[in-house]
PDB file of C-alpha atoms in Angstrom:
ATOM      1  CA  UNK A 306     -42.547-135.682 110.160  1.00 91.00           C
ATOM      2  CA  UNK A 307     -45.081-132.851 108.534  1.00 96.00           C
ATOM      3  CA  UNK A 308     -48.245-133.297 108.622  1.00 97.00           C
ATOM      4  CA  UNK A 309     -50.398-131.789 105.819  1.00 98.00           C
ATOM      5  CA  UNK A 310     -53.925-130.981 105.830  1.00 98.00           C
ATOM      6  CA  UNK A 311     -56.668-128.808 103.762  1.00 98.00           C
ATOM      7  CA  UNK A 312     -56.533-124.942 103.974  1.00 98.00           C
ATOM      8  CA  UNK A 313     -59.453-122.764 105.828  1.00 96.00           C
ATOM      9  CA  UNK A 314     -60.932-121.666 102.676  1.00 93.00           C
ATOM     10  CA  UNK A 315     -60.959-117.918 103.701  1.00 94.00           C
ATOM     11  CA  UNK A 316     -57.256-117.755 105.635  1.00 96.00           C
ATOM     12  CA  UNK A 317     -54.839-120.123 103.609  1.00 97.00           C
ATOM     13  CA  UNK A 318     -52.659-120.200 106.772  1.00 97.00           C
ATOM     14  CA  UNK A 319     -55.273-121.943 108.845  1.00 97.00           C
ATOM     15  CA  UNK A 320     -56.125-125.459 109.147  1.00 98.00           C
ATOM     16  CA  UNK A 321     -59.778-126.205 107.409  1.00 97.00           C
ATOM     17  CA  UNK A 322     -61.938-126.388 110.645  1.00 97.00           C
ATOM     18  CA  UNK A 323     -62.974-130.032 110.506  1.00 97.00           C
ATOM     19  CA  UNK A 324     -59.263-130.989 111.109  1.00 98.00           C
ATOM     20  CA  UNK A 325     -58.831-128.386 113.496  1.00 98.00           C
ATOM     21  CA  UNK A 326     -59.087-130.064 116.944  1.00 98.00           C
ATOM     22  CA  UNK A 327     -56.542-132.606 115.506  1.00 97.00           C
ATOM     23  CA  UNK A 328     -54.111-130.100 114.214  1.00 98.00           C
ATOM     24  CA  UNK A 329     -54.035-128.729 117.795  1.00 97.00           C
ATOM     25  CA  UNK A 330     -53.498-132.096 119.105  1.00 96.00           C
ATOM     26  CA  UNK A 331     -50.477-132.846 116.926  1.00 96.00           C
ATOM     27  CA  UNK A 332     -48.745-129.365 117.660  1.00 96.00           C
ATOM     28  CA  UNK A 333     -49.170-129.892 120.956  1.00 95.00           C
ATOM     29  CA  UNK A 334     -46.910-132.932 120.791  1.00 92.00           C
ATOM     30  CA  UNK A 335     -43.980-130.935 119.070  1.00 94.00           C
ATOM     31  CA  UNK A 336     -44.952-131.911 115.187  1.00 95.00           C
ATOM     32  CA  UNK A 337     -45.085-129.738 112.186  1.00 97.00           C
ATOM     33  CA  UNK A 338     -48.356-128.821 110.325  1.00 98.00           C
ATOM     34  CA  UNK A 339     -48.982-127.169 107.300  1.00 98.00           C
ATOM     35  CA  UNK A 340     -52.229-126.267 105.182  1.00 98.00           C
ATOM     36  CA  UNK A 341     -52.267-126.827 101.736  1.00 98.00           C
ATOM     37  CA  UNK A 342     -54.309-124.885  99.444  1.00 97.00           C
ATOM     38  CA  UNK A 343     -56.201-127.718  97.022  1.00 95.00           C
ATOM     39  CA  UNK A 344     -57.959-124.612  95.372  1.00 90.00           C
ATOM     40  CA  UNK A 345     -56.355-121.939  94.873  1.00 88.00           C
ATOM     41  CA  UNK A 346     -52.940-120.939  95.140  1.00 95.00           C
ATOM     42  CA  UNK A 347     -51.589-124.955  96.126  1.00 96.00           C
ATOM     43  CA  UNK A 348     -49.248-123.261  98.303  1.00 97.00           C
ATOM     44  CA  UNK A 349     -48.018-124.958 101.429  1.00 98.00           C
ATOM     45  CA  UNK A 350     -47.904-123.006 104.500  1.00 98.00           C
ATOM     46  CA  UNK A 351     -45.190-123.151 106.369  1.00 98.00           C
ATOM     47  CA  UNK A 352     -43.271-124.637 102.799  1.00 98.00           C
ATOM     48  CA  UNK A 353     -42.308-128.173 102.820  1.00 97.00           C
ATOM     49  CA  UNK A 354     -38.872-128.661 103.664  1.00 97.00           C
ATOM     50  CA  UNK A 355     -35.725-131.008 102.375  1.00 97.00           C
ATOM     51  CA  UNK A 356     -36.096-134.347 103.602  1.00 96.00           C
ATOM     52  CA  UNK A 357     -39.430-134.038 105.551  1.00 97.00           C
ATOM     53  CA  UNK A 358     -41.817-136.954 105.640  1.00 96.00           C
ATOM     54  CA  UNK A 359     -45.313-135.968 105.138  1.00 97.00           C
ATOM     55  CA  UNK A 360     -48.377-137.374 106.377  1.00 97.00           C
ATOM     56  CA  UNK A 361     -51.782-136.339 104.516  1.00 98.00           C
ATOM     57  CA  UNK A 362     -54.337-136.119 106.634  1.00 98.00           C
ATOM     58  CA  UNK A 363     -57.993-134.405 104.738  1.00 97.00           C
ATOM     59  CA  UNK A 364     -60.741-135.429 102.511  1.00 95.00           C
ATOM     60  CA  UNK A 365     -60.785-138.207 100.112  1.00 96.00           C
ATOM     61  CA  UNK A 366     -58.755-136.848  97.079  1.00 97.00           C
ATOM     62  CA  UNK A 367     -58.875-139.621  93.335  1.00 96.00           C
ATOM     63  CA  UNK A 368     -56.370-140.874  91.677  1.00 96.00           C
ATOM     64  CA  UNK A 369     -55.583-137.933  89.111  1.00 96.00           C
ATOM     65  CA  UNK A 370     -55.801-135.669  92.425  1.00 97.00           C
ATOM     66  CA  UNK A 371     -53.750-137.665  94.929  1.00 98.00           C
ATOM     67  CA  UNK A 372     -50.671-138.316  92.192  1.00 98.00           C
ATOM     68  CA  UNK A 373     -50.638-134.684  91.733  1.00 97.00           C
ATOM     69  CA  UNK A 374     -50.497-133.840  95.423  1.00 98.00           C
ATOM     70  CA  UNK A 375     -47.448-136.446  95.647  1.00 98.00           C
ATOM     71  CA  UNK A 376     -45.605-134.605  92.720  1.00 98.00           C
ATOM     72  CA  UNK A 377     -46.069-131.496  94.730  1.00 97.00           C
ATOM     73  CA  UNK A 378     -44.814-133.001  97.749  1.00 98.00           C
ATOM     74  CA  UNK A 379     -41.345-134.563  95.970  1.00 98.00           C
ATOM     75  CA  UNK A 380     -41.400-131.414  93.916  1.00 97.00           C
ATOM     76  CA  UNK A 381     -41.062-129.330  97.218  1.00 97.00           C
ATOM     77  CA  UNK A 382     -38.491-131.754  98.812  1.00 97.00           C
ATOM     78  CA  UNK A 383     -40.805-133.910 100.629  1.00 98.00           C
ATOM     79  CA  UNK A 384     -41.472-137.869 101.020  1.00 97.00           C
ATOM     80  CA  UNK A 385     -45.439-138.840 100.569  1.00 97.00           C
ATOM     81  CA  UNK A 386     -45.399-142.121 103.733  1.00 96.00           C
ATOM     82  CA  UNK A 387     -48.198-143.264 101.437  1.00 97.00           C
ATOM     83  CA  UNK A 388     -47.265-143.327  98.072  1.00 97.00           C
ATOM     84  CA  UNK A 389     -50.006-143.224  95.427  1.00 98.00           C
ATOM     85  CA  UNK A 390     -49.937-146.302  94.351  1.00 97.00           C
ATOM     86  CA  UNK A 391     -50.692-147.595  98.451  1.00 97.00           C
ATOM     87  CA  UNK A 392     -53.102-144.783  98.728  1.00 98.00           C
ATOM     88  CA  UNK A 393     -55.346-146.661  95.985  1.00 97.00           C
ATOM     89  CA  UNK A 394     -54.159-150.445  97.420  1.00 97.00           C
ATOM     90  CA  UNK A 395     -56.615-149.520 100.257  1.00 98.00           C
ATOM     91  CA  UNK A 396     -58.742-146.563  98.937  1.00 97.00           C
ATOM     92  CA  UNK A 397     -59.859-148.469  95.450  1.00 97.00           C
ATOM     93  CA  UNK A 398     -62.098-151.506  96.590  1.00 97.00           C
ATOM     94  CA  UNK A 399     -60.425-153.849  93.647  1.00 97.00           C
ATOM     95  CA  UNK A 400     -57.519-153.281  95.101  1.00 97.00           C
ATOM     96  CA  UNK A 401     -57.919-154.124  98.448  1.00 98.00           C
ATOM     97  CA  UNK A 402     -60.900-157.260  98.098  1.00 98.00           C
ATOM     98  CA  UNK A 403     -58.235-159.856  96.540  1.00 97.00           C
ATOM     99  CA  UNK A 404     -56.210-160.016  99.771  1.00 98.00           C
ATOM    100  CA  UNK A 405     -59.038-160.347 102.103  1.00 98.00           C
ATOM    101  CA  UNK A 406     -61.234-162.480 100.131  1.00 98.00           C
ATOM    102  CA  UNK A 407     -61.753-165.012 102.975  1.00 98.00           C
ATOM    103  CA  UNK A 408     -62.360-162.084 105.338  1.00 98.00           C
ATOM    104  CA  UNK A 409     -65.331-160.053 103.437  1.00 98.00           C
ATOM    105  CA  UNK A 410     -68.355-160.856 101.492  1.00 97.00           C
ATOM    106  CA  UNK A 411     -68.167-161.946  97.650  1.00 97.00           C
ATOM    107  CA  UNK A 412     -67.769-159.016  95.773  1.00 97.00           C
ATOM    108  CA  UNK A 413     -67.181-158.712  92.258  1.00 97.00           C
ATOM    109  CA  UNK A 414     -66.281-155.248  90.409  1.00 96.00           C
ATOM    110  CA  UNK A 415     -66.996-153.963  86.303  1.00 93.00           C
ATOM    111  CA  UNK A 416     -65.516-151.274  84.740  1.00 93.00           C
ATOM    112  CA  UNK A 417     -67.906-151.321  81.717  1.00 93.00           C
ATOM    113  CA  UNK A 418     -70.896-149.574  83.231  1.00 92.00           C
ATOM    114  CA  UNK A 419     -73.190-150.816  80.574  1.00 92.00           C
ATOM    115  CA  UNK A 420     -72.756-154.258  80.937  1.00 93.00           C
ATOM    116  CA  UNK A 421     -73.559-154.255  84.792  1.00 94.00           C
ATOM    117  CA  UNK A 422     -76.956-154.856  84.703  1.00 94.00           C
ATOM    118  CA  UNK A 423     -76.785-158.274  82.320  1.00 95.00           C
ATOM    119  CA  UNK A 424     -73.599-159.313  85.151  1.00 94.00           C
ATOM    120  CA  UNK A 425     -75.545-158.608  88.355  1.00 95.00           C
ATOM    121  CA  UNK A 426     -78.159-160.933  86.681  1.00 94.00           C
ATOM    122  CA  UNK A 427     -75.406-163.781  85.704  1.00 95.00           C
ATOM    123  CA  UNK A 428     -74.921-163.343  89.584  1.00 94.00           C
ATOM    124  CA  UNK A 429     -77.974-165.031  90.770  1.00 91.00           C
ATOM    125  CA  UNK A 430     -77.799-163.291  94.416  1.00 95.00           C
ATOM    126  CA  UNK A 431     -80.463-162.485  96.126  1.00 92.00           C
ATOM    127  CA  UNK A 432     -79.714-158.863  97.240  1.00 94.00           C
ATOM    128  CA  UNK A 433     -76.760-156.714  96.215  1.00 96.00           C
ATOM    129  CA  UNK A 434     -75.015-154.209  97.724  1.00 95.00           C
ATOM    130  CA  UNK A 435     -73.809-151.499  95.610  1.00 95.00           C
ATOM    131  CA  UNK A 436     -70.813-148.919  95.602  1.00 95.00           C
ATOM    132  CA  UNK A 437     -68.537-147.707  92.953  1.00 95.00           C
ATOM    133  CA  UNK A 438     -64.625-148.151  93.672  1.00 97.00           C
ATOM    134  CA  UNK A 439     -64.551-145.820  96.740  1.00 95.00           C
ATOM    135  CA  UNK A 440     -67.847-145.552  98.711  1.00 91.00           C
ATOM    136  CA  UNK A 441     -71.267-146.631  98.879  1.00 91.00           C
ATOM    137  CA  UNK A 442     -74.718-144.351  98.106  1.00 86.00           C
ATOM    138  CA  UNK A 443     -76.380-142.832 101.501  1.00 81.00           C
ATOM    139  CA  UNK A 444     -78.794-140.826  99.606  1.00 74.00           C
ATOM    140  CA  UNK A 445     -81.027-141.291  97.190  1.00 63.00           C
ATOM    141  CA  UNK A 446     -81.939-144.605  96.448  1.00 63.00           C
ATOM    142  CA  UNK A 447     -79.528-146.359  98.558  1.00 77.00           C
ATOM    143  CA  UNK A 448     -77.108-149.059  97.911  1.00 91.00           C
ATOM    144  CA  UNK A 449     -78.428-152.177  98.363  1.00 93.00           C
ATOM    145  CA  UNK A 450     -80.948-153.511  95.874  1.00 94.00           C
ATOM    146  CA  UNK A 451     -82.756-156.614  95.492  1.00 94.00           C
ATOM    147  CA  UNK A 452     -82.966-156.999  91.346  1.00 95.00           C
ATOM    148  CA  UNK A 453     -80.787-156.347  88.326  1.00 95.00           C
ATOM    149  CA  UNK A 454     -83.145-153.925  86.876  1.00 94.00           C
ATOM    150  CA  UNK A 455     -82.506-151.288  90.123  1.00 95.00           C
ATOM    151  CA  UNK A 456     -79.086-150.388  88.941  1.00 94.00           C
ATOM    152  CA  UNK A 457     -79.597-148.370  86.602  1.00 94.00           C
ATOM    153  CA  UNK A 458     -81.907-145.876  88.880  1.00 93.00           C
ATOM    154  CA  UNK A 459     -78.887-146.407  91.733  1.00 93.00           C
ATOM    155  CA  UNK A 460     -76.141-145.103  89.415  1.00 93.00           C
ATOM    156  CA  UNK A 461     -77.964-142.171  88.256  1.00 92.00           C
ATOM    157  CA  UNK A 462     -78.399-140.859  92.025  1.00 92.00           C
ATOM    158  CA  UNK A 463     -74.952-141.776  92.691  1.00 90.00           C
ATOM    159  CA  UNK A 464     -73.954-139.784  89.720  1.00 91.00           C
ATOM    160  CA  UNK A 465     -76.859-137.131  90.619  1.00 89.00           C
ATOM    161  CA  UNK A 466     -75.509-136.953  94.495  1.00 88.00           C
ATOM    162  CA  UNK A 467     -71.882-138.033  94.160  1.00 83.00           C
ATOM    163  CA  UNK A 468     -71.167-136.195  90.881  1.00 87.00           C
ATOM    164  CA  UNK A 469     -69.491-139.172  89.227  1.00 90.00           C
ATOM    165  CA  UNK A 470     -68.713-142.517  89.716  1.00 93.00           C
ATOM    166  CA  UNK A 471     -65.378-143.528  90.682  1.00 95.00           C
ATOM    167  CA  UNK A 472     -63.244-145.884  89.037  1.00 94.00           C
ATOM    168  CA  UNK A 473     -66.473-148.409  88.411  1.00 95.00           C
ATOM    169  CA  UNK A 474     -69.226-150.284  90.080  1.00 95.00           C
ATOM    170  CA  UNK A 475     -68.384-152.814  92.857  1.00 96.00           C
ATOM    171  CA  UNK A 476     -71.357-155.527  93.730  1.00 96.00           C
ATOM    172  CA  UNK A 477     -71.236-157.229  97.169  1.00 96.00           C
ATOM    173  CA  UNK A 478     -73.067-160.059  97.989  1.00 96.00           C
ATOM    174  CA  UNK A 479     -75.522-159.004 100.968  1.00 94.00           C
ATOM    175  CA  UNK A 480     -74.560-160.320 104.185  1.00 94.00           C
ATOM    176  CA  UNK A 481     -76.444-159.506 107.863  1.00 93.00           C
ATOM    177  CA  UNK A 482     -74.277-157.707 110.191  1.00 94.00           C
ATOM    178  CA  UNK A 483     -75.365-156.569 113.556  1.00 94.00           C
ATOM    179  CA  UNK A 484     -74.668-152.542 113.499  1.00 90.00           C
ATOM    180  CA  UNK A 485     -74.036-152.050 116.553  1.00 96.00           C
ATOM    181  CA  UNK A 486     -70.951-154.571 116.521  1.00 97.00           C
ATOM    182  CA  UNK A 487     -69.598-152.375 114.383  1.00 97.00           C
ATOM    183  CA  UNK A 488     -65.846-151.018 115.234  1.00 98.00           C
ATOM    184  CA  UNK A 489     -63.134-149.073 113.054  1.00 98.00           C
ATOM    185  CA  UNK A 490     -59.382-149.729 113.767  1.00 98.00           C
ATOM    186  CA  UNK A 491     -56.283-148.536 112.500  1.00 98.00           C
ATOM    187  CA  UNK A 492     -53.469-150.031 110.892  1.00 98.00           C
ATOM    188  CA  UNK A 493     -50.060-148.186 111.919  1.00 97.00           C
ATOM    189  CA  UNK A 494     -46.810-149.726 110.177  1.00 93.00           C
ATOM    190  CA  UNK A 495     -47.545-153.219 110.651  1.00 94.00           C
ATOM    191  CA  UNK A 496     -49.587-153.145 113.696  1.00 94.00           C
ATOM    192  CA  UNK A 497     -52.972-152.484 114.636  1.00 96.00           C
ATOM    193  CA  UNK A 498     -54.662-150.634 117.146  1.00 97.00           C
ATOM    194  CA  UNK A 499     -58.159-150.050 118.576  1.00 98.00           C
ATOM    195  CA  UNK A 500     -59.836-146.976 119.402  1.00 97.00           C
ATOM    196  CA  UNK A 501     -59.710-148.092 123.659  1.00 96.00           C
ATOM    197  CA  UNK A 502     -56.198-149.172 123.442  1.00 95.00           C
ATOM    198  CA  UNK A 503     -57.995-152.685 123.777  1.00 96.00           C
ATOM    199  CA  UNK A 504     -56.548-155.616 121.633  1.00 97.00           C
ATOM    200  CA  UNK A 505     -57.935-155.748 118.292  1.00 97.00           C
ATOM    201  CA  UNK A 506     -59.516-159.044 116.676  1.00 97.00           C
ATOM    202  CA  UNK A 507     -56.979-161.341 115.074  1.00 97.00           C
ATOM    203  CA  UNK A 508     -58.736-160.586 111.480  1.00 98.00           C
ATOM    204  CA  UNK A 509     -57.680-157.063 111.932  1.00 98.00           C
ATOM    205  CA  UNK A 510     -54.097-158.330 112.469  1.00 96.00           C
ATOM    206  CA  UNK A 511     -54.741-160.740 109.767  1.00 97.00           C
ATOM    207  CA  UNK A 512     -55.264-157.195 107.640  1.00 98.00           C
ATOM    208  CA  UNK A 513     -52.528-155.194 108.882  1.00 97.00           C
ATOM    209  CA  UNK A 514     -50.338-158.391 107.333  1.00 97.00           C
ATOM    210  CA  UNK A 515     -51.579-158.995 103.915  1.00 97.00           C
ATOM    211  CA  UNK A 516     -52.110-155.343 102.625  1.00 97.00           C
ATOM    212  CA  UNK A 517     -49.267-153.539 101.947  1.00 94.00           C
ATOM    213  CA  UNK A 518     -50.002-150.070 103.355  1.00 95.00           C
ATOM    214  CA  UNK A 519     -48.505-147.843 106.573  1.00 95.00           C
ATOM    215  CA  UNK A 520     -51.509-146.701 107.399  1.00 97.00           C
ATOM    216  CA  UNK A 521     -55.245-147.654 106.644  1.00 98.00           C
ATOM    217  CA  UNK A 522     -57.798-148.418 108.245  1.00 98.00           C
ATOM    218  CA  UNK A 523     -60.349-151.703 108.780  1.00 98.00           C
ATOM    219  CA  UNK A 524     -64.092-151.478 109.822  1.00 98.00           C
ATOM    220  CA  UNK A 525     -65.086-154.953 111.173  1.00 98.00           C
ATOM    221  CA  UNK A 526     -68.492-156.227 112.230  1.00 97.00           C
ATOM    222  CA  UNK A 527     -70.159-159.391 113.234  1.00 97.00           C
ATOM    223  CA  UNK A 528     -72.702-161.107 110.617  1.00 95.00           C
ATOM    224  CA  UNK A 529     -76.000-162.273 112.032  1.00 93.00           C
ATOM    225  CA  UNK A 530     -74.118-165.834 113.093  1.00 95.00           C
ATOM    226  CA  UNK A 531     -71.340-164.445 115.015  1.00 95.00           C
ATOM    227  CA  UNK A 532     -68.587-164.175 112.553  1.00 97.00           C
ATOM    228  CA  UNK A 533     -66.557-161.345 112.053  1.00 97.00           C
ATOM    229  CA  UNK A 534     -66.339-160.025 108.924  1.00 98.00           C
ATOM    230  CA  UNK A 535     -64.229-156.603 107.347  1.00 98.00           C
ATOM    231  CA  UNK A 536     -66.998-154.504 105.897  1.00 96.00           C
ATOM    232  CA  UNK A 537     -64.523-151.636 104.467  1.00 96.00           C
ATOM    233  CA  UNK A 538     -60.854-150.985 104.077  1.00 98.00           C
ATOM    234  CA  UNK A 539     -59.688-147.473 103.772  1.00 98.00           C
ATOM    235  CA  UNK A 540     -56.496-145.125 103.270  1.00 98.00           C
ATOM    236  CA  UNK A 541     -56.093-143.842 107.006  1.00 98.00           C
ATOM    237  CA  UNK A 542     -55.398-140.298 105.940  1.00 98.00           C
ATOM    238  CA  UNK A 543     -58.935-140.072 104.829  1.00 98.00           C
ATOM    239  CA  UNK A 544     -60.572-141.868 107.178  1.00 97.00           C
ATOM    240  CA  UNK A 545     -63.041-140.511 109.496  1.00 97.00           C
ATOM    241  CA  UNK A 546     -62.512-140.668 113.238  1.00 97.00           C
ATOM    242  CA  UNK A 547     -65.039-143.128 113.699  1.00 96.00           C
ATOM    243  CA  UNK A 548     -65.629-144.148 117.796  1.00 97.00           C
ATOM    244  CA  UNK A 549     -61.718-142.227 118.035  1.00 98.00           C
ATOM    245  CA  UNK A 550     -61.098-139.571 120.585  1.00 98.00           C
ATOM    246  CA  UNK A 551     -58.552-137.002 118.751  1.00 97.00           C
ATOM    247  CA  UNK A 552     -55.961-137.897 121.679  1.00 96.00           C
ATOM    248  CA  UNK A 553     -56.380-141.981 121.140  1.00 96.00           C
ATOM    249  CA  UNK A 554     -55.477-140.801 117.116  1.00 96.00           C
ATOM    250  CA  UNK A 555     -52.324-138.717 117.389  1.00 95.00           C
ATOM    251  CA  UNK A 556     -50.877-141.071 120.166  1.00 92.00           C
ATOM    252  CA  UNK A 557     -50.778-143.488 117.763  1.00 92.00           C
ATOM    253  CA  UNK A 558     -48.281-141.118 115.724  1.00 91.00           C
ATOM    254  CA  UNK A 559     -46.331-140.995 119.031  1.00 87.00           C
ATOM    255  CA  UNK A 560     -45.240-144.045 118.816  1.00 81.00           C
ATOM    256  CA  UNK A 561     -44.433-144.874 116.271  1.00 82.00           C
ATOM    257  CA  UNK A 562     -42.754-141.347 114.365  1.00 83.00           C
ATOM    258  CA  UNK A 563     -41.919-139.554 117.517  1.00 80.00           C
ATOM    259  CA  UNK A 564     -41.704-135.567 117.204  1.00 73.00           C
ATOM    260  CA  UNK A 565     -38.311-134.922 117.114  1.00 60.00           C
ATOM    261  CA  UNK A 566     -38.942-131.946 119.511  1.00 54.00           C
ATOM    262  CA  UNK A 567     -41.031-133.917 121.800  1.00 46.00           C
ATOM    263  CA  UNK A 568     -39.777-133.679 125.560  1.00 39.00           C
ATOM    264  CA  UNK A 569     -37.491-130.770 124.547  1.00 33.00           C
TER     265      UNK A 569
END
């Protein structure tokens, strides 16, 4: 197994400093690691070889940017574990929502930017929260809104801060969560896993079986009444550390894809 992340933007060779700590981590365990230059030369260094399976693990890439990372993979002799098309099964909120609709609040999604004002009013909800296909707006104006007519101000500033909108505008029905119930988990081929080695809920299980991903992860919280709810699904490659100690992360990898030179 390989394990790819973003370049040091001043020496190629060198992991990009936010993943450094975890780079460390997984060479100390026996894996291979290799930068990849996303501007510049899109070199890999050490090359990809024949055969190797190849974990990304860096900053949120989109669809056009992911599919050509993948082609560079195969084109190099290298498998992608997540394929494109499961990168955006847990990265694209339309993607993901359908399988979990019993486990999240209502949420409907428009690609037609124009008309989303006149459907947020068909609605009838209260308060909205707001995000395109990928995240939600910390800046700004914020995501959540209380009336139709605040949309159009909240997609300017996520335009304005975000520099686009990705794939479209997702509305979810406001629900109260308690924020410091909060918890992120990971999904590891079939099985999921908590950041204390603790068992996880049975709705993160219920997660791990319906989407059909290797590796994602599921932020949970309890709503004002108790119930737990999943308040975001995400592609694990791209997914902060939230509440993980580096060590908890790659031990997960451990188990399940040993390094071949482990214990040698």
């Amino acid at each position: 197994m390989r394990i790819i992340v973003p370049a040091d933007y001043f020496k190629a060779s060198q992991p990009d400093e936010i993943y450094a700590e975890q780079v460390a981590a997984f060479l100390h365990l026996g894996y291979t690691v290799s930068t990849f230059t996303f501007e510049g030369d899109r070199l890999f260094r050490p090359a990809i070889e024949a055969g190797d399976l190849v974990i990304y693990r860096g900053w949120m890439l989109d669809e056009a940017e992911y599919t050509a990372f993948e082609e560079q993979v195969n084109a190099a002799g290298g498998t992608l574990l997540t394929s494109t098309g499961a990168y955006l099964q847990t990265h694209h909120l339309p993607r993901w929502f359908p399988l979990l609709a019993d486990l999240t609040p209502e949420t409907v999604c428009f690609r037609d930017l124009a008309s989303v004002q006149t459907e947020l009013r068909n609605l009838g909800w209260d308060r909205f929260f707001i995000k395109d296909f990928v995240k939600s707006l910390k800046t700004g104006s914020g995501s959540l809104i209380e009336r139709p007519e605040q949309i159009g101000t909240l997609m300017h500033d996520m335009k304005q801060f975000r520099g686009k909108i990705e794939g479209g505008i997702c509305a979810r029905r406001f629900e109260e969560f308690r924020p410091e119930t909060e918890r992120r988990y990971f999904v590891l081929d079939g099985l999921a896993a908590s950041s204390d080695g603790t068992p996880p809920p049975q709705i993160v299980q219920d997660c791990a079986d319906r989407i059909p991903s290797c590796f994602f992860s599921v932020d949970v919280a309890e709503r004002a009444d108790g119930v737990l709810q999943v308040v975001e699904i995400g592609d694990g490659q791209v997914s902060d550390l939230v509440g993980w100690a580096v060590p908890r992360f790659v031990e997960l990898w451990s188990h399940h894809f040993p390094s071949t030179t482990r214990g040698a």
